[in-house]
Short mmCIF file of C-alpha atoms and ligand atoms in Angstrom, two decimals:
data_model
loop_
_atom_site.label_atom_id
_atom_site.label_comp_id
_atom_site.label_asym_id
_atom_site.label_seq_id
_atom_site.Cartn_x
_atom_site.Cartn_y
_atom_site.Cartn_z
CA MET A 1139 -38.80 -48.44 20.84
CA ALA A 1140 -37.04 -45.18 20.39
CA GLU A 1141 -37.30 -42.93 23.50
CA ARG A 1142 -37.18 -39.34 23.43
CA LYS A 1143 -35.80 -37.83 26.52
CA ASN A 1144 -35.80 -34.24 28.43
CA GLN A 1145 -32.78 -32.67 27.21
CA ALA A 1146 -32.43 -31.94 31.06
CA ASP A 1147 -32.20 -35.53 31.82
CA LEU A 1148 -29.52 -36.17 29.06
CA SER A 1149 -25.96 -37.54 30.06
CA SER A 1150 -23.06 -36.22 28.91
CA ALA A 1151 -22.40 -38.98 26.45
CA GLU A 1152 -26.07 -38.56 25.10
CA LYS A 1153 -25.00 -34.78 24.58
CA ARG A 1154 -22.05 -35.36 22.80
CA ASP A 1155 -23.58 -38.20 20.38
CA PHE A 1156 -26.44 -35.97 19.59
CA VAL A 1157 -24.07 -32.72 18.89
CA ASP A 1158 -21.81 -35.28 16.98
CA ALA A 1159 -24.58 -36.78 14.57
CA ILE A 1160 -25.56 -33.15 13.90
CA LEU A 1161 -22.10 -32.05 12.83
CA GLU A 1162 -21.63 -35.17 10.69
CA LEU A 1163 -24.81 -34.37 8.92
CA LYS A 1164 -23.88 -30.96 8.43
CA GLN A 1165 -20.64 -32.16 7.26
CA GLN A 1166 -22.09 -34.61 4.82
CA GLY A 1167 -24.16 -31.54 3.47
CA ARG A 1168 -27.75 -33.27 4.59
CA TYR A 1169 -28.17 -30.86 7.48
CA ASP A 1170 -28.48 -28.02 5.18
CA GLU A 1171 -31.31 -29.91 3.13
CA PHE A 1172 -33.66 -29.78 6.13
CA VAL A 1173 -32.99 -26.17 6.12
CA THR A 1174 -33.88 -25.53 2.73
CA THR A 1175 -36.85 -27.58 2.98
CA HIS A 1176 -38.06 -25.75 5.67
CA ASN A 1177 -37.41 -22.17 4.27
CA ALA A 1178 -39.57 -23.38 1.29
CA PHE A 1179 -42.64 -23.91 3.37
CA ILE A 1180 -42.22 -21.04 5.42
CA THR A 1181 -42.11 -18.86 2.22
CA SER A 1182 -45.05 -20.65 0.40
CA ASP A 1183 -47.54 -21.18 3.10
CA THR A 1184 -50.00 -18.30 3.45
CA ASP A 1185 -53.19 -17.70 5.36
CA ASP A 1186 -55.40 -17.57 2.27
CA ALA A 1187 -53.95 -19.98 -0.25
CA ASP A 1188 -51.66 -23.26 -0.11
CA ARG A 1189 -50.57 -24.10 3.45
CA THR A 1190 -49.01 -27.49 4.35
CA ALA A 1191 -46.59 -26.76 7.11
CA HIS A 1192 -47.52 -23.56 9.04
CA ARG A 1193 -51.04 -21.31 9.42
CA CYS A 1194 -52.94 -24.74 8.71
CA PRO A 1195 -54.31 -27.73 10.47
CA SER A 1196 -51.22 -29.94 9.30
CA PHE A 1197 -48.78 -27.80 11.04
CA LEU A 1198 -48.57 -30.83 13.72
CA PRO A 1199 -48.28 -33.82 11.44
CA TRP A 1200 -46.21 -31.92 8.99
CA HIS A 1201 -43.92 -31.13 11.80
CA ARG A 1202 -44.08 -34.65 13.25
CA ARG A 1203 -42.97 -36.18 9.79
CA PHE A 1204 -40.11 -33.77 9.48
CA LEU A 1205 -38.69 -34.47 13.03
CA LEU A 1206 -38.89 -38.09 12.33
CA GLN A 1207 -37.09 -37.91 8.93
CA PHE A 1208 -34.16 -35.75 10.66
CA GLU A 1209 -34.36 -38.23 13.62
CA GLN A 1210 -33.84 -41.05 11.17
CA ALA A 1211 -31.04 -38.70 9.36
CA LEU A 1212 -29.12 -38.60 13.00
CA GLN A 1213 -29.52 -42.37 13.69
CA SER A 1214 -27.94 -43.11 10.13
CA ILE A 1215 -24.96 -41.85 11.70
CA ASN A 1216 -25.50 -43.02 15.31
CA SER A 1217 -28.30 -45.29 15.71
CA SER A 1218 -28.42 -44.69 19.73
CA VAL A 1219 -29.50 -41.07 19.18
CA THR A 1220 -33.22 -40.01 19.26
CA LEU A 1221 -34.23 -36.13 19.46
CA PRO A 1222 -34.31 -34.78 22.96
CA TYR A 1223 -37.25 -32.11 23.77
CA TRP A 1224 -36.86 -28.65 25.62
CA ASP A 1225 -39.33 -28.29 28.10
CA TRP A 1226 -39.25 -24.33 27.81
CA THR A 1227 -41.81 -23.85 30.83
CA ALA A 1228 -39.04 -25.30 33.09
CA ASP A 1229 -35.84 -24.33 31.58
CA GLN A 1230 -36.60 -20.91 31.20
CA THR A 1231 -33.15 -18.85 31.27
CA PRO A 1232 -29.87 -18.34 29.32
CA ALA A 1233 -28.23 -20.23 32.27
CA SER A 1234 -29.94 -23.58 31.57
CA SER A 1235 -27.91 -26.48 30.56
CA LEU A 1236 -29.45 -26.40 27.22
CA TRP A 1237 -27.16 -23.47 26.35
CA ALA A 1238 -23.87 -24.98 27.91
CA ASP A 1239 -20.88 -25.53 25.84
CA ASP A 1240 -21.03 -29.18 26.02
CA PHE A 1241 -24.52 -28.76 24.49
CA LEU A 1242 -25.90 -26.08 21.98
CA GLY A 1243 -23.59 -23.44 23.27
CA GLY A 1244 -24.97 -20.31 24.59
CA ASP A 1245 -26.36 -16.61 23.66
CA GLY A 1246 -25.11 -14.58 20.81
CA ARG A 1247 -22.86 -11.64 21.34
CA THR A 1248 -24.19 -7.95 21.84
CA GLU A 1249 -22.84 -6.38 18.68
CA ASP A 1250 -23.90 -8.96 16.16
CA GLY A 1251 -25.95 -11.63 17.69
CA GLN A 1252 -22.80 -14.25 16.79
CA VAL A 1253 -22.99 -17.42 18.93
CA THR A 1254 -19.25 -17.56 20.08
CA SER A 1255 -19.50 -20.68 22.43
CA GLY A 1256 -19.98 -24.43 22.02
CA PRO A 1257 -19.95 -26.67 19.11
CA PHE A 1258 -21.87 -24.26 16.83
CA ALA A 1259 -19.73 -21.24 17.22
CA PHE A 1260 -18.87 -19.82 13.95
CA ALA A 1261 -15.21 -19.20 14.84
CA ASP A 1262 -15.19 -23.07 15.64
CA GLY A 1263 -15.39 -23.66 11.62
CA ARG A 1264 -18.24 -26.44 11.92
CA TRP A 1265 -21.12 -24.58 11.43
CA PRO A 1266 -21.34 -22.39 8.56
CA MET A 1267 -24.71 -20.78 7.29
CA ASN A 1268 -24.96 -22.07 3.99
CA VAL A 1269 -28.92 -21.70 3.58
CA ARG A 1270 -29.65 -18.20 4.77
CA VAL A 1271 -31.90 -15.59 4.21
CA ASP A 1272 -29.06 -12.76 4.27
CA GLY A 1273 -25.27 -12.28 4.24
CA ARG A 1274 -24.57 -13.56 7.69
CA THR A 1275 -22.59 -16.73 7.70
CA PHE A 1276 -22.70 -17.29 11.36
CA LEU A 1277 -25.30 -18.50 13.93
CA ARG A 1278 -26.89 -15.86 15.60
CA ARG A 1279 -29.28 -15.90 19.17
CA SER A 1280 -30.39 -12.83 21.32
CA LEU A 1281 -32.21 -15.04 24.05
CA GLY A 1282 -34.85 -13.27 25.64
CA THR A 1283 -34.32 -10.00 23.86
CA ASP A 1284 -37.39 -9.55 21.57
CA VAL A 1285 -39.70 -11.03 24.02
CA SER A 1286 -38.58 -11.39 27.48
CA ASP A 1287 -40.75 -14.62 28.90
CA LEU A 1288 -41.00 -18.08 27.52
CA PRO A 1289 -44.58 -19.69 27.88
CA SER A 1290 -45.55 -20.74 31.32
CA ARG A 1291 -47.01 -24.27 32.23
CA ASP A 1292 -50.22 -22.54 33.19
CA GLU A 1293 -50.41 -20.97 29.61
CA VAL A 1294 -49.61 -24.65 28.08
CA ASP A 1295 -52.33 -26.08 30.32
CA THR A 1296 -54.79 -23.66 29.05
CA VAL A 1297 -54.23 -24.48 25.56
CA LEU A 1298 -53.93 -28.15 26.24
CA ALA A 1299 -57.62 -27.91 27.59
CA MET A 1300 -58.92 -26.62 24.23
CA SER A 1301 -61.26 -29.93 22.68
CA THR A 1302 -61.25 -28.77 18.96
CA TYR A 1303 -58.10 -29.61 16.94
CA ASP A 1304 -58.79 -27.12 14.55
CA ALA A 1305 -61.96 -24.94 12.69
CA PRO A 1306 -62.40 -23.02 10.04
CA PRO A 1307 -60.97 -20.42 8.46
CA TRP A 1308 -58.41 -23.32 8.96
CA ASN A 1309 -55.25 -20.60 9.23
CA SER A 1310 -54.06 -17.99 11.85
CA GLY A 1311 -57.43 -16.87 12.26
CA SER A 1312 -58.61 -20.10 13.98
CA GLU A 1313 -60.10 -20.61 17.41
CA SER A 1314 -58.87 -24.12 17.89
CA PHE A 1315 -55.95 -26.07 19.81
CA ARG A 1316 -53.70 -26.07 16.67
CA ASN A 1317 -53.63 -22.42 16.23
CA TYR A 1318 -53.14 -21.30 20.14
CA ILE A 1319 -50.27 -24.25 20.31
CA GLU A 1320 -48.83 -22.72 16.86
CA GLY A 1321 -49.33 -19.03 18.45
CA TRP A 1322 -51.50 -16.91 16.07
CA GLN A 1323 -53.84 -16.49 19.07
CA GLY A 1324 -54.19 -17.09 22.72
CA PRO A 1325 -50.94 -16.91 24.74
CA ASN A 1326 -48.82 -17.70 21.81
CA LEU A 1327 -46.74 -20.77 22.60
CA HIS A 1328 -44.98 -22.05 19.61
CA ASN A 1329 -44.23 -18.78 17.65
CA ARG A 1330 -42.97 -17.11 20.97
CA VAL A 1331 -40.54 -19.42 21.53
CA HIS A 1332 -38.83 -18.89 18.24
CA VAL A 1333 -39.07 -15.09 19.15
CA TRP A 1334 -37.33 -15.48 22.47
CA VAL A 1335 -34.11 -17.45 20.94
CA GLY A 1336 -33.94 -14.71 18.19
CA GLY A 1337 -31.26 -14.91 15.22
CA GLN A 1338 -31.82 -17.50 12.65
CA MET A 1339 -35.20 -18.75 14.79
CA LEU A 1340 -37.02 -15.72 13.51
CA SER A 1341 -36.68 -16.99 10.11
CA GLY A 1342 -37.65 -19.65 7.73
CA ALA A 1343 -34.10 -21.01 7.80
CA SER A 1344 -34.74 -21.15 11.50
CA PRO A 1345 -33.34 -24.87 11.82
CA ASN A 1346 -30.10 -23.53 11.35
CA ASP A 1347 -30.16 -23.32 14.94
CA PRO A 1348 -30.09 -26.94 16.34
CA VAL A 1349 -32.67 -25.78 18.74
CA PHE A 1350 -35.12 -25.69 16.33
CA TRP A 1351 -35.30 -29.70 16.84
CA LEU A 1352 -35.65 -29.43 20.54
CA HIS A 1353 -38.23 -26.80 20.40
CA HIS A 1354 -40.62 -28.81 17.99
CA CYS A 1355 -39.84 -31.94 19.61
CA PHE A 1356 -41.70 -30.16 22.91
CA ILE A 1357 -44.53 -29.22 20.91
CA ASP A 1358 -44.81 -32.53 19.32
CA LYS A 1359 -44.83 -34.24 22.96
CA LEU A 1360 -47.57 -31.39 23.53
CA TRP A 1361 -49.48 -32.64 20.82
CA ALA A 1362 -48.98 -36.28 22.06
CA ASP A 1363 -50.31 -35.19 25.62
CA TRP A 1364 -53.30 -33.22 24.27
CA GLN A 1365 -54.23 -36.45 22.02
CA VAL A 1366 -54.34 -38.76 25.17
CA LYS A 1367 -56.33 -35.84 27.10
CA HIS A 1368 -58.81 -35.75 23.95
CA PRO A 1369 -59.26 -39.13 22.91
CA SER A 1370 -62.37 -38.15 20.74
CA SER A 1371 -61.18 -35.12 19.25
CA GLY A 1372 -59.40 -36.21 15.90
CA TYR A 1373 -57.67 -34.32 13.08
CA GLU A 1374 -59.63 -31.64 11.50
CA PRO A 1375 -60.83 -31.29 8.64
CA VAL A 1376 -61.39 -34.62 7.39
CA THR A 1377 -62.03 -33.49 3.93
CA ALA A 1378 -60.58 -30.15 3.23
CA PRO A 1379 -61.00 -27.02 1.43
CA PRO A 1380 -58.96 -25.74 -1.43
CA GLY A 1381 -55.35 -25.20 -0.15
CA VAL A 1382 -55.66 -27.03 3.14
CA VAL A 1383 -54.45 -30.66 3.66
CA GLY A 1384 -57.43 -32.93 4.93
CA LEU A 1385 -57.00 -35.96 6.79
CA HIS A 1386 -56.43 -38.47 4.09
CA ASP A 1387 -54.73 -35.91 1.89
CA THR A 1388 -50.87 -36.21 1.14
CA MET A 1389 -48.35 -33.71 2.97
CA LYS A 1390 -46.03 -32.00 0.48
CA PRO A 1391 -43.08 -32.65 0.18
CA TRP A 1392 -43.90 -36.13 0.59
CA ASN A 1393 -46.15 -38.21 -1.68
CA ASP A 1394 -46.84 -40.96 0.53
CA VAL A 1395 -47.63 -39.19 3.89
CA THR A 1396 -51.04 -38.00 5.20
CA PRO A 1397 -52.02 -36.73 8.44
CA GLN A 1398 -53.85 -39.79 9.42
CA ASP A 1399 -50.30 -41.58 8.72
CA MET A 1400 -48.78 -39.48 11.49
CA LEU A 1401 -51.37 -39.31 14.46
CA ASP A 1402 -50.16 -42.32 16.49
CA SER A 1403 -46.63 -41.21 17.32
CA THR A 1404 -46.37 -44.31 19.45
CA LYS A 1405 -45.81 -46.36 16.29
CA PHE A 1406 -42.39 -44.22 15.86
CA TYR A 1407 -41.50 -43.54 19.72
CA THR A 1408 -42.39 -42.59 23.11
CA TYR A 1409 -41.96 -39.89 25.32
CA VAL A 1410 -40.28 -40.01 28.97
CU1 CU1 B 571 -41.73 -24.99 10.79
CU1 CU1 B 572 -41.57 -23.85 14.47
#
């Protein structure tokens, strides 16, 4: 069984293998397909019409499937690689080993946000922004600039205590675990982390920053933790109104995956 680990616990060799597999996917043109897919959903997901990946109940199963597909792509390069997670309640500063040169590289420079260190630095030549929302061709970050603090463990625990998975109107206005972890209401967990990193993480093309995968891997772990904590709370809605994905409805862009198929993460991996 594949084990997904805390990034802070990875060995140097594990970090190198993860980074190398990402760079190889990029080289093959396969990495950018994930950026394109994600950006298309950010563009089409809206509060009052069709929504599949964001602002809706299927936010969690959609990203679980999206991460699994990315992890399988990495494993096609190196079968020992699994996605690590970034526990941003513990590793809260730009001094974290997450942002070191042997892993994701550091903050962007002041004048234009360009990341200039580590494997994804523009000058290194291996990380061009091919799928982008503006003319800038380099990876950007501005850690802790637009919002100063990452979510705390107490804030996470408050959200994990919510027992209702989701509720009408099934969008960014819902009072529910899904909407609070996504961040449109309550202490703002998931969305705030995108804003804290800044740069491409603020856009639909957020997977251009490899930290996207580590952030979403932690969101996925928190969902798994919530599932253990609330065994009698299931995915909602079972039968959905138009525009919303119900428990047994297929999730675009796949034609054979439903939220139900994604509920049991232990079929695929475990968190350690
Ligand atoms: Cu997303
Ligand atoms: Cu996200």
